[in-house]
Structure formats: structure tokens, C-alpha cells
GROMACS .gro file of C-alpha atoms in nm:
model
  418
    1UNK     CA    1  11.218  19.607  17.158
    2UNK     CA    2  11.506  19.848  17.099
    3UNK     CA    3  11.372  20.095  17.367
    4UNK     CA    4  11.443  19.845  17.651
    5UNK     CA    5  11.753  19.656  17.752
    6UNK     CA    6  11.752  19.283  17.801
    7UNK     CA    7  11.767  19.309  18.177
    8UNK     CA    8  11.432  19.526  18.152
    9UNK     CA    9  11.273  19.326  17.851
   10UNK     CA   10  11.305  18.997  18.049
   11UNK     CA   11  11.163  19.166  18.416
   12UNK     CA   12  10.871  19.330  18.196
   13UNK     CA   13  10.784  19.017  18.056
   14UNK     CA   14  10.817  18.831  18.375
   15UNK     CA   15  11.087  18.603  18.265
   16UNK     CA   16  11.308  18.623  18.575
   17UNK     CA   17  11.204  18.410  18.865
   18UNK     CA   18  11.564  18.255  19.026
   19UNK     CA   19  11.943  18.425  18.957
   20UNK     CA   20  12.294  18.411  19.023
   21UNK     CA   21  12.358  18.757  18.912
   22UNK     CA   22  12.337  19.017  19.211
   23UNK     CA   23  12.214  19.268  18.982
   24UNK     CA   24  12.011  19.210  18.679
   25UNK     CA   25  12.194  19.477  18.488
   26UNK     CA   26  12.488  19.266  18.454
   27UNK     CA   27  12.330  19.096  18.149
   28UNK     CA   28  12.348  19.383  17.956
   29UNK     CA   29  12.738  19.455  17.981
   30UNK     CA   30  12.810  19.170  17.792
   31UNK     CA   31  12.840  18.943  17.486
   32UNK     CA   32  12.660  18.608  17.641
   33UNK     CA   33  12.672  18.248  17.489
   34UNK     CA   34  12.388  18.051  17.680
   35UNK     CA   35  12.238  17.730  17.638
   36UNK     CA   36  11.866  17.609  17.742
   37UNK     CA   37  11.802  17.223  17.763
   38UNK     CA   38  11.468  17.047  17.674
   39UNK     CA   39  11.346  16.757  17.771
   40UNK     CA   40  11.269  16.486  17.503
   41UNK     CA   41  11.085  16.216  17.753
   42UNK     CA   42  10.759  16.293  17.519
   43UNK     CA   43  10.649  16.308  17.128
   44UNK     CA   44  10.602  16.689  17.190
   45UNK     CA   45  10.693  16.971  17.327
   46UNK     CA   46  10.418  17.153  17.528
   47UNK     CA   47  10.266  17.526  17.580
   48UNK     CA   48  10.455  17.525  17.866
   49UNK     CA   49  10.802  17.438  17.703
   50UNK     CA   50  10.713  17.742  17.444
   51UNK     CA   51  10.777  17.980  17.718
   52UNK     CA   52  11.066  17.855  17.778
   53UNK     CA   53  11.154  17.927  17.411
   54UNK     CA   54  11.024  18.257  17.425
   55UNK     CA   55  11.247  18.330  17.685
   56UNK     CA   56  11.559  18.213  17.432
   57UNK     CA   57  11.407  18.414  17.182
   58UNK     CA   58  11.444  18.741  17.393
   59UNK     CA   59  11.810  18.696  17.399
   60UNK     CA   60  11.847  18.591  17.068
   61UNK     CA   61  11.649  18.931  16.963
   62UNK     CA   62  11.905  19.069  17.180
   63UNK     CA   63  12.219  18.967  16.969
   64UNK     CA   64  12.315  18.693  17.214
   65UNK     CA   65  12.464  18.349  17.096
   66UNK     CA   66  12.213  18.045  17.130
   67UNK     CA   67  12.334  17.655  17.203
   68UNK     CA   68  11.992  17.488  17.233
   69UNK     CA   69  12.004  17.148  17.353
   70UNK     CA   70  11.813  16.846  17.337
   71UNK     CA   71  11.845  16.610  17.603
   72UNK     CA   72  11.884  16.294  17.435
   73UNK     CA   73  12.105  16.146  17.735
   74UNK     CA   74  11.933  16.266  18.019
   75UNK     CA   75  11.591  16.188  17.876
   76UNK     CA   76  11.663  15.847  17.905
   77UNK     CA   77  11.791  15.896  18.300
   78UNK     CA   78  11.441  16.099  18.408
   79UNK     CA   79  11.483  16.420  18.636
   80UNK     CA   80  11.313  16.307  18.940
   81UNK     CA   81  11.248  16.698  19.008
   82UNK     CA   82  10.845  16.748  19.093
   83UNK     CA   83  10.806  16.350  19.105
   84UNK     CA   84  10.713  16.155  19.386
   85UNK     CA   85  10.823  15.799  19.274
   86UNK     CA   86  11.083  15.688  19.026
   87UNK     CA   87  11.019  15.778  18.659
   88UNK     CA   88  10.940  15.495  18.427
   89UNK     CA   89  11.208  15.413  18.182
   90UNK     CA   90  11.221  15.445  17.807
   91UNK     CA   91  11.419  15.275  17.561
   92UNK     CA   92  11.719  15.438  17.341
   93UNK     CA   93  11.482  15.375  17.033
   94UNK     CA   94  11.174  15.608  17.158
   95UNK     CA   95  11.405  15.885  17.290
   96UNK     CA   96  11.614  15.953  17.001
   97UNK     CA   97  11.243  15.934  16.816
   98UNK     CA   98  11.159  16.240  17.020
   99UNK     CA   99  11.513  16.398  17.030
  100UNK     CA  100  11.412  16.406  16.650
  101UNK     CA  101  11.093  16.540  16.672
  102UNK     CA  102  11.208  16.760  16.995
  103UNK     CA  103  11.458  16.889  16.710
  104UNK     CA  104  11.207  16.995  16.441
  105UNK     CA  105  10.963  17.179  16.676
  106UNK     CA  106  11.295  17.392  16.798
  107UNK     CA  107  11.352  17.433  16.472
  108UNK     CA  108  11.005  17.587  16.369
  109UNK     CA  109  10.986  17.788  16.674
  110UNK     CA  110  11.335  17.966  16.665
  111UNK     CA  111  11.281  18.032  16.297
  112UNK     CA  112  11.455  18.300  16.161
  113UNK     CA  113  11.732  18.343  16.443
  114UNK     CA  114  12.114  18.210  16.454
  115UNK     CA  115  12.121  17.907  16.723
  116UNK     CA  116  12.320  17.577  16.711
  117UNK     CA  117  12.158  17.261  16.817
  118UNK     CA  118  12.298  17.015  17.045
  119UNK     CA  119  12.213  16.652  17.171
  120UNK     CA  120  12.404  16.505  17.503
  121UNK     CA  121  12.379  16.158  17.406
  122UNK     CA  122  12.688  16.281  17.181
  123UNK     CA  123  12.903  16.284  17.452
  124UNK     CA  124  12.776  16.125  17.751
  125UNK     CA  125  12.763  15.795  17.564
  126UNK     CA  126  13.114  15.727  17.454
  127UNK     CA  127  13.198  15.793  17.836
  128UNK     CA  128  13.265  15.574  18.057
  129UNK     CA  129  13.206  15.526  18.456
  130UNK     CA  130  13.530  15.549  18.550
  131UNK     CA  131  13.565  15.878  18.348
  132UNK     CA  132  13.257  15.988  18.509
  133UNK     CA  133  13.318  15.932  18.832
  134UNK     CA  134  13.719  16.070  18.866
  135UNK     CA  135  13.621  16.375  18.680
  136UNK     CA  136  13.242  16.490  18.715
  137UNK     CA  137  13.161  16.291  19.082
  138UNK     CA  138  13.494  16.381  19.273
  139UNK     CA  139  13.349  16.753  19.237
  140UNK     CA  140  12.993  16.652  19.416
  141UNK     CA  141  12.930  16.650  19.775
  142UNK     CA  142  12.719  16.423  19.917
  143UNK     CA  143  12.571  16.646  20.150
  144UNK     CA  144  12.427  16.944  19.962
  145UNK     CA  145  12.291  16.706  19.701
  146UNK     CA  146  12.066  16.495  19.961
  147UNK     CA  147  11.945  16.835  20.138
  148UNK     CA  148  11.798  16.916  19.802
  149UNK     CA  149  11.392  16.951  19.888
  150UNK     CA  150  11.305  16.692  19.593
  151UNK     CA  151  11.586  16.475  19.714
  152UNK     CA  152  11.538  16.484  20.052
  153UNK     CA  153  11.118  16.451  20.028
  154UNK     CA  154  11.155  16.081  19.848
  155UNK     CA  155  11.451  15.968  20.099
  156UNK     CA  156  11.278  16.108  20.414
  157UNK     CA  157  11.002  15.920  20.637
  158UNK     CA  158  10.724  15.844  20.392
  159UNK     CA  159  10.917  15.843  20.069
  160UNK     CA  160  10.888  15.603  19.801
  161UNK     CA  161  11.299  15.647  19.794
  162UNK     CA  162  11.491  15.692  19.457
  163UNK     CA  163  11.742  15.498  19.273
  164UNK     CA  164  12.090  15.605  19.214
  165UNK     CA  165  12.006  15.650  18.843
  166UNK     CA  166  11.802  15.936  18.886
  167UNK     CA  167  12.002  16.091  19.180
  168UNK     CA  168  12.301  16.071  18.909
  169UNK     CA  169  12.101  16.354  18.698
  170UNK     CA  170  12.187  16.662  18.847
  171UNK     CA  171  12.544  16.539  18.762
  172UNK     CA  172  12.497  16.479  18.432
  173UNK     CA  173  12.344  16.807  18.388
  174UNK     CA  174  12.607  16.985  18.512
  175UNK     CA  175  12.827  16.794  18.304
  176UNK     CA  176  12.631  16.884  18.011
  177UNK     CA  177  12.725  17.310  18.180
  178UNK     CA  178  13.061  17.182  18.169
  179UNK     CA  179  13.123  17.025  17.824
  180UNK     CA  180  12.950  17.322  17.682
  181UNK     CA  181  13.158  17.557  17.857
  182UNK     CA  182  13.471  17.371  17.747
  183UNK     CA  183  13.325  17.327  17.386
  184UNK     CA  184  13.159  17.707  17.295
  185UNK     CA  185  13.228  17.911  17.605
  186UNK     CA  186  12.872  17.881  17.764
  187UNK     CA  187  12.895  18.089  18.058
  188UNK     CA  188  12.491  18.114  18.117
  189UNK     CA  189  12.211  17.851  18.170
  190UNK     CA  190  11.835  17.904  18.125
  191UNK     CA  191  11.630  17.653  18.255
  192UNK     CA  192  11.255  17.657  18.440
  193UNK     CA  193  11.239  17.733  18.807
  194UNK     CA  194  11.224  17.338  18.859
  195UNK     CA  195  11.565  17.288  18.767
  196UNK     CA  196  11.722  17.570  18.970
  197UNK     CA  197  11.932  17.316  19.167
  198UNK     CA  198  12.062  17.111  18.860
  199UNK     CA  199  12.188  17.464  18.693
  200UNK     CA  200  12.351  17.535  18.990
  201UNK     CA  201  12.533  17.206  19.009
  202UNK     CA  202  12.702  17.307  18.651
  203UNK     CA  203  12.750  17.645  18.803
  204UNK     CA  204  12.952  17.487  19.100
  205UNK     CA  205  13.100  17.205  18.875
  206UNK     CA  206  13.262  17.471  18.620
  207UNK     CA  207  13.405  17.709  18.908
  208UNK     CA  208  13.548  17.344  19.083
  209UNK     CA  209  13.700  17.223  18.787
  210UNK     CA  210  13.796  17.521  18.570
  211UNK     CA  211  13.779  17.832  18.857
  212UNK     CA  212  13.576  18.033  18.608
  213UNK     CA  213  13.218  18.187  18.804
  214UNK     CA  214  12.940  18.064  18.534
  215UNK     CA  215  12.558  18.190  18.565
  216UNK     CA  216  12.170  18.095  18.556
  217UNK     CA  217  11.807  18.248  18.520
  218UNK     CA  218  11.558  18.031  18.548
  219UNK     CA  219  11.181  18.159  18.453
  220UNK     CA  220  10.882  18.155  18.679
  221UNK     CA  221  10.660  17.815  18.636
  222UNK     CA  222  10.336  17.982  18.447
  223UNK     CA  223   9.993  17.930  18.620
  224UNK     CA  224   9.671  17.969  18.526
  225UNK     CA  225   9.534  18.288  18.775
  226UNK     CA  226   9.192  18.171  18.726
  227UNK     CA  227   9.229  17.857  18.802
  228UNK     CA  228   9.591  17.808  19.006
  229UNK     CA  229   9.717  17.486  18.790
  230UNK     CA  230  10.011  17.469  18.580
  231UNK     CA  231   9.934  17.689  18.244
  232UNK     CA  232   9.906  17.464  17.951
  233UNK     CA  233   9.681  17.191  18.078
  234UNK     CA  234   9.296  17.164  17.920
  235UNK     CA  235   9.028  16.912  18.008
  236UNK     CA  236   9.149  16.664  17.759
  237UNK     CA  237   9.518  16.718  17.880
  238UNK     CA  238   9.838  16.884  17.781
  239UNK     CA  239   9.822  17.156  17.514
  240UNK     CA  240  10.129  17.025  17.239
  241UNK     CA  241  10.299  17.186  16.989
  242UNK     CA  242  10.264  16.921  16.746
  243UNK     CA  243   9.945  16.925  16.524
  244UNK     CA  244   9.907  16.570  16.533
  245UNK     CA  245   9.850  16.539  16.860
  246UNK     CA  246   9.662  16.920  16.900
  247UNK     CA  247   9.522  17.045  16.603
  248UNK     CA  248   9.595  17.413  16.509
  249UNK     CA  249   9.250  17.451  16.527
  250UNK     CA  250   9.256  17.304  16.896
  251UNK     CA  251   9.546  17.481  16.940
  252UNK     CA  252   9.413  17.839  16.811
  253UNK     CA  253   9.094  17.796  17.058
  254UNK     CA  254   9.288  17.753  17.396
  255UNK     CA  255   9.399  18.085  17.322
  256UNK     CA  256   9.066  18.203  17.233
  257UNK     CA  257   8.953  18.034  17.569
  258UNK     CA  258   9.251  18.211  17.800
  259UNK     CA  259   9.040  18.364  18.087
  260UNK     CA  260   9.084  18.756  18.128
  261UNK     CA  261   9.266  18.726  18.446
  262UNK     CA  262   9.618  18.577  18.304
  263UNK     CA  263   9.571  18.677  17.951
  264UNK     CA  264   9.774  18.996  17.960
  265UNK     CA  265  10.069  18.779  18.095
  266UNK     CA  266  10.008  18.595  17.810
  267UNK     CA  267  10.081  18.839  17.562
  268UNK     CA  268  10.426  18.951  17.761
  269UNK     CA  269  10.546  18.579  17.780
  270UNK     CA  270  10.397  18.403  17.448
  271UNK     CA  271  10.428  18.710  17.203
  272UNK     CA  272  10.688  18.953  17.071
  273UNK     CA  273  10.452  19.221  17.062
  274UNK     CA  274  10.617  19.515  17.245
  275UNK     CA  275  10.506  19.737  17.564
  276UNK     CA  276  10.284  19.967  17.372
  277UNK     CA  277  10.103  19.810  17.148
  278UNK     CA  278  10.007  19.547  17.464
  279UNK     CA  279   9.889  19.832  17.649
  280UNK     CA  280   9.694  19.925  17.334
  281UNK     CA  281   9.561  19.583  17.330
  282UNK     CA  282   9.434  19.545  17.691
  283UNK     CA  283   9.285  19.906  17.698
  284UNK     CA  284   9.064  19.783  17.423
  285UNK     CA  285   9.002  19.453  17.570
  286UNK     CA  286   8.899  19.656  17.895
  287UNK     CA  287   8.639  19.853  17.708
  288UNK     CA  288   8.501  19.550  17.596
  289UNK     CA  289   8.603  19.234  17.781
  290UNK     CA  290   8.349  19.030  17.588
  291UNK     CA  291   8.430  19.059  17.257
  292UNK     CA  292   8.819  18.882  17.357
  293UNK     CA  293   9.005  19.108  17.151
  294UNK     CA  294   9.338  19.049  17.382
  295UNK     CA  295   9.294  18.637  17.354
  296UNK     CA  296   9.186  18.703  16.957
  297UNK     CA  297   9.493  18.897  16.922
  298UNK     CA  298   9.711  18.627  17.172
  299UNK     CA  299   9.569  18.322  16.980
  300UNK     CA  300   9.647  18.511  16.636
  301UNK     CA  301  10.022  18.581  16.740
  302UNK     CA  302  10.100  18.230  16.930
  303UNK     CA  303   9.941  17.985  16.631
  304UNK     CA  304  10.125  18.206  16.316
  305UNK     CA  305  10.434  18.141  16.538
  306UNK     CA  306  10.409  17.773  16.627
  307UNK     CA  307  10.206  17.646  16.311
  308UNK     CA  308  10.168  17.916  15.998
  309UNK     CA  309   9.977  18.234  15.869
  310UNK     CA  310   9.752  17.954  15.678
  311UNK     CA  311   9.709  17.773  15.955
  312UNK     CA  312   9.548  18.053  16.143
  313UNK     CA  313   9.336  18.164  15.839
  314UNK     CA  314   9.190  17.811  15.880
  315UNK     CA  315   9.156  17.819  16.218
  316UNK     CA  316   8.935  18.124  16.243
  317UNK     CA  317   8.726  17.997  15.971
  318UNK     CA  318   8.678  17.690  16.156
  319UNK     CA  319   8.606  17.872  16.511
  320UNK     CA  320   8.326  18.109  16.333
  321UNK     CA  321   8.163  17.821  16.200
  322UNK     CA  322   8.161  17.616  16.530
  323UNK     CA  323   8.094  17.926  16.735
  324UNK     CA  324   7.746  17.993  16.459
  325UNK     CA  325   7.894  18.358  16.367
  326UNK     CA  326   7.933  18.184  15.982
  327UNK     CA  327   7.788  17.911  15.846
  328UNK     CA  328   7.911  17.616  15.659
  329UNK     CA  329   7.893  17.693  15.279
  330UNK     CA  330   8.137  17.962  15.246
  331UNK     CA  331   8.480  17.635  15.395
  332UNK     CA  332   8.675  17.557  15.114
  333UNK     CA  333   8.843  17.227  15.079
  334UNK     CA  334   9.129  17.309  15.388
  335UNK     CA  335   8.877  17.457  15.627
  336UNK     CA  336   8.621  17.142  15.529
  337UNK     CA  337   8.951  16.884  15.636
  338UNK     CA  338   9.002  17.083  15.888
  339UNK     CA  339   8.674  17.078  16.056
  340UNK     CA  340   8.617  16.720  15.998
  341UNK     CA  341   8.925  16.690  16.264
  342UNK     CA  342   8.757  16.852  16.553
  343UNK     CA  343   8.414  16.729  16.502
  344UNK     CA  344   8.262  16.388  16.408
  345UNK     CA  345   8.144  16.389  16.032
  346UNK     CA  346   7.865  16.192  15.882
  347UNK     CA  347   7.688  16.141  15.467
  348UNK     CA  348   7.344  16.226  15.479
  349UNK     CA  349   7.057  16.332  15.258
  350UNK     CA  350   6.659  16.543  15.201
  351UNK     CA  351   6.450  16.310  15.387
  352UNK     CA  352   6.666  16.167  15.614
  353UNK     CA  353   6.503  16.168  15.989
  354UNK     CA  354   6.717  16.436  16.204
  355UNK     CA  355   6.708  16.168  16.493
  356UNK     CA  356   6.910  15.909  16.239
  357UNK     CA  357   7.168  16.129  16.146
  358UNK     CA  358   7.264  16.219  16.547
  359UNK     CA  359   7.279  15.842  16.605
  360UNK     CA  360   7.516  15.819  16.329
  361UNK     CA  361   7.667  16.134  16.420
  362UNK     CA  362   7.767  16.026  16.778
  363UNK     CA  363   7.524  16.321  16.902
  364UNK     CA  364   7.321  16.089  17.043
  365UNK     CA  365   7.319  15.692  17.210
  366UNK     CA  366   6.947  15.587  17.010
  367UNK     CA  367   6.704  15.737  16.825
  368UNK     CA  368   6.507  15.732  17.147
  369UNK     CA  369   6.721  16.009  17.323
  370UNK     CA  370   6.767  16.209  16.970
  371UNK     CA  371   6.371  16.258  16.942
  372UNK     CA  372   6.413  16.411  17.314
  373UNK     CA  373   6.697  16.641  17.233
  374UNK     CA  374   6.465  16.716  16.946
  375UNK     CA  375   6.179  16.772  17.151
  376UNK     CA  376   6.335  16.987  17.438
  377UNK     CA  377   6.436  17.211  17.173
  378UNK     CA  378   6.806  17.143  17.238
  379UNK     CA  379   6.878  17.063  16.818
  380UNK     CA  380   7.009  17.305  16.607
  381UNK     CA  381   7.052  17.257  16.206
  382UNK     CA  382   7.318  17.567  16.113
  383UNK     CA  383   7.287  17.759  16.419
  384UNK     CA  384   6.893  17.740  16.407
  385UNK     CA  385   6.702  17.601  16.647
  386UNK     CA  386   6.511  17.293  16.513
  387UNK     CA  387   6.224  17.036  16.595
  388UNK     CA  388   6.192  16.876  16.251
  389UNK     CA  389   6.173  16.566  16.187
  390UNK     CA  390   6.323  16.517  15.867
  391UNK     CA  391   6.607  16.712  15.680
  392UNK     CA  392   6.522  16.917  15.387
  393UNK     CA  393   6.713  17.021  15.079
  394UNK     CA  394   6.706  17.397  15.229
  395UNK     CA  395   6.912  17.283  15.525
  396UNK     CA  396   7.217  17.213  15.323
  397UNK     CA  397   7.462  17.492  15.217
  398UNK     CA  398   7.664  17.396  14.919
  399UNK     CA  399   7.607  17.078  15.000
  400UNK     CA  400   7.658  17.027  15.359
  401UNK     CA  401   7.527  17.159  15.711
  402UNK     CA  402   7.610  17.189  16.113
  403UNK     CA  403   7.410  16.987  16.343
  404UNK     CA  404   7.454  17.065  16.695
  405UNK     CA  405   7.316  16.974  16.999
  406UNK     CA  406   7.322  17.185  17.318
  407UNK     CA  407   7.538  17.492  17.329
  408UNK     CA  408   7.900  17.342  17.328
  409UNK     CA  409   8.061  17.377  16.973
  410UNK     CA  410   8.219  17.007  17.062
  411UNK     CA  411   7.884  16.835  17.032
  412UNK     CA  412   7.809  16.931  16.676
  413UNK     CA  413   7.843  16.713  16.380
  414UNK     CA  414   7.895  16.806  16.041
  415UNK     CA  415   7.685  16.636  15.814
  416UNK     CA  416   7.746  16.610  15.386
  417UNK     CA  417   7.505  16.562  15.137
  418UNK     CA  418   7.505  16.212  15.014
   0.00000   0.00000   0.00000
């Protein structure tokens, strides 16, 4: 967006919650090396960990230098931030299995910009205490550190209390400020609005032990208006980046599903579309509100970035089908394997009672409740309402056909000729 500076790009896309700087403007005077940790405490980074990298794509678009780490070390600690009782611990073994996966969804994401990739296993493990303790603890006080709110809530009257394991993380993240200070001249964090007080424990680390005034921005925490939870959470549970654990297809649809109240935040955070053509966007969407062109558009922009251009392609040929705008016959061989990921597939053939084939579909529990889906007119064969009893060779479409029952695209079946 070469008509905006990054101090204005980042407060138009509402990426500036918390700040050291006393004016924003100071970001755009100078050449900055930052660094942004992730987490790697699960299999996946989340929707809400891709606004995060949005965020480190705005300064990257910007010409600014990129250290992305992956928290390999502290991953294994757990920040107690947001968490009312101690974190369960995970072994070495499962970490560095998700500081490698962590790895290849940065990679994906951040394709096509400069950035160097770090892991702080690398050199918080060859330390030892003593080393810790004479030259990253001497710098802490006690004091400031238990006044901390997420401190101070599980050590106050009522608190389950927390271990000196995870009270040691704020330390090791601002270690992790300091040795990348040190090691490329990081003199800016970004972080989420959680972890405000661990960037400023690097910030206060680096001017105690070097005397050099370091900086953070953390980003807003992204909520669903419509509903008030964190953004990134559906019925069945945390929206992921990785496709074997949400489909693209799955993935595509949230979009699609974004209600009308957040989704022009959406576009600002998730996208890279710029200020005019998102004004474009939501006028048309305003004409219109029911045909979704803004979450069409959103879902378009956010799956070609996190999966591929095919993978949308098949996505949208899935979601007509499941949504009845197209039928079945026209899926090729992707769209088919696709499809048979997001809804339950079944072999049947001409003759076949309809109330069979939703038993063996998982549409129904017996052939008893099929026949009164059937008869309450609540079966569909390709979008048509049905109350036959048997299927006929019409109902297939090059060889296979939808079968739904009720109005939710989840409770359909796709059935293949046997």
C-alpha cells in the first residue's frame, strides 16, 4: 500500500493495540529489525496466530527485516498468561514435532518475503542455571513481576498458585529479546496483547544489561462482534491452518460463514487488499448483504494465502454442491476426494430403498426414523425434495448423487453408484 506509511497501514488495519513508542510515527523514520515469537505447544497454528502473521507481513511489505521465531524452548515451559492453573507439560519429542510443523506453516504463510527463522531451544538449552540466573535473573525484580494481573490472580486468595517453572517464562522471553538483540540487532518485538508484559520484560532486560531503549506493539486480541468470543473458534473447535486437521474446504466455509458485523475487519486484518478496493467491496456487500460478496471475497483471499489457488477452486466447487446451487455430476476426481472429506460417503444402486442408504449413510439411527424423515418431507435426493421409496437410475448424475436430510449441508451424504 504505497499511498500509506507503516504507522498508518498498521492503525487502518487495526493492528496496534499496546506500544512503547510515544508516537506511532516513529516507525516510519527508521530501518527496523523485529522479531515475532509463536508458540509451538500445538500441531497447528490457528486463525488466530494468522493475524499475528499478517501483522509481520505489513512490515515485511514495508522493507523491514523479519527474525521469526519458533518457540521451541519456551513451548516446553507453558506461558501461564490467560490460564488459571498450571499448564500441562509436554515432552522434548512432541515439541520439536510441532516446532517442525510450526516451521512449515511460517513458511507457507510468509511466502515470497525475506525472513530468517529462529528456534530458542538453540540457545536456551546449552545454558546452564548458574548462567541463567547471574546474567538474565540478577536483572528481575521480584516485585513488578508478582504485581503482574496473571501473576498475581493465581498467587492471590483463591488461586490455584503457580510453579516456579512457569513464573521463570517471562524471563526466558526476555532473554530470547536479548540474545536476538545481541545476535541481529532486534530492537522491536511483536507479540499479541497477551504477552504485553513478557515483551516488556526484554524491553527492560536489554536497557539493564546493554543501556540501549528497545520497543514493542502488540496487536489487539480479535473477537467475534457478533458473538463476543475469541475470533477463530467454530462449534467443532479451533479453526487450524493445517489441512489435516481443517480441511480447505472447512477452512474456505468459516469465511463464507463470517457474520456481517466483523467481516469488514476481516478483510483489513486477514487480507492485503488495500483501502479502496475494501471500500469497493463493502459498498457492494451493503447493496446486497445476502449474496456475501465481502466473506466470498474474504474466504477467496485468506484460503489462496494459507492453502493454494487449487485449493480454493476446489473449495467453491465443493460449497456449491453442498449449498444445492450445482449438483454433483459436473466434480472431477479432486472435488469428488474432496467432498468425501466433509461428508460421510456410501456405494449404492437403482432399487435400493432411500431409507437403507441413510442408515448406511449415518443420516439416520434405523430404517424406522429414515421412513419418517422421508415422510415429513425432510429428504432431499440432489437438492429435490423427495418421498420415494426406492432410488432410481434418474437420480444419479454421472454416476453418483447428494442425499440430504434437513437443511444443514453437514447432514448430507454422498452416495456412488455401485
Amino acid at each position: 500500500m504505497p499511498d500509506m506509511t507503516l504507522s498508518e497501514e498498521l492503525q487502518w488495519r487495526g493492528f496496534v493495540n499496546q506500544s512503547t513508542f510515544s508516537d506511532l510515527k516513529e516507525l516510519d523514520t527508521n530501518q527496523w529489525v523485529f522479531y515475532h515469537g509463536f508458540d509451538a505447544s500445538a500441531p497447528s497454528q490457528a486463525v488466530g496466530n494468522l493475524a499475528a502473521m499478517m501483522l509481520d507481513r505489513v512490515f515485511m511489505r514495508h522493507g523491514h527485516k523479519a527474525i521469526i521465531l519458533a518457540g521451541g524452548a519456551t513451548s516446553l515451559i507453558g506461558d501461564p498468561g490467560g490460564k488459571d492453573s498450571e499448564r500441562q507439560l509436554q515432552d522434548e519429542q512432541t515439541i520439536a514435532n510441532n516446532v517442525a510443523l510450526a516451521e512449515e506453516q511460517l513458511k507457507k504463510v510468509f511466502r515470497g518475503y525475506e525472513f530468517t527463522l529462529v528456534n530458542n531451544l538453540d540457545w536456551t538449552k546449552p545454558m546452564g542455571v548458574i548462567e541463567f540466573l547471574r546474567d538474565t535473573g540478577k536483572y528481575f525484580s521480584m516485585t513488578p513481576l508478582i504485581q503482574r494481573d496473571y501473576i498475581a490472580k493465581r498467587i492471590g486468595e483463591g488461586g490455584s498458585g503457580i510453579s516456579y517453572t512457569e513464573f521463570s517464562y517471562t524471563l526466558l522471553q526476555g532473554m530470547d529479546y536479548l540474545h536476538l538483540y545481541d545476535t541481529y540487532g532486534v530492537t522491536l518485538q511483536l507479540g499479541g496483547s497477551d504477552q504485553w508484559g513478557n515483551c516488556l520484560s526484554g524491553v527492560e532486560l536489554i536497557r539493564r544489561a546493554r543501556g540501549v531503549e528497545t520497543h514493542v506493539i502488540t496487536l489487539p486480541l480479535i473477537i467475534n462482534k457478533a458473538t463476543g468470543k475469541k475470533f477463530g473458534k467454530s462449534e467443532e473447535g479451533a479453526v487450524w491452518l493445517d489441512p489435516a486437521r481443517t480441511t480447505p474446504t472447512q477452512f474456505y466455509q468459516f469465511w463464507i460463514n463470517a457474520y456481517d458485523e466483523g467481516v469488514e475487519g476481516y478483510l483489513k486484518v486477514f487480507t492485503e487488499l488495500g483501502k479502496t478496493e475494501i471500500d469497493e467491496i463493502m459498498t457492494r456487500h451493503r447493496e446486497d448483504p445476502r449474496a456475501r460478496h465481502a466473506q466470498t471475497r474474504l474466504a477467496v483471499e485468506v484460503t489462496k494465502l494459507v492453502h493454494s489457488e487449487g485449493e480454493v477452486a476446489v473449495a467453491q466447487a465443493v460449497t456449491e454442491v453442498l449449498t444445492g446451487k450445482e449438483g454433483v455430476a459436473g466434480l472431477d476426481e479432486t472435488a469428488l476426494s474432496a467432498i468425501r472429506k466433509e461428508i460421510p460417503s456410501t456405494q449404492a444402486g437403482p432399487g435400493m430403498e432411500v431409507a437403507e442408504v441413510m442408515v448406511q449413510a449415518g443420516l439416520a439411527a434405523s430404517k424406522t426414523e429414515a421412513r419418517r424423515f422421508i415422510t415429513d418431507n425432510a429428504v432431499s435426493i440432489n437438492g429435490q425434495k423427495t418421498q420415494k421409496e426406492q432410488l432410481e437410475e434418474d437420480d444419479f448424475q454421472n454416476g453418483r448423487l447428494l442425499i440430504r436430510r434437513g437443511k444443514a449441508f453437514k447432514d448430507s451424504a454422498l452416495v456412488e453408484k455401485k
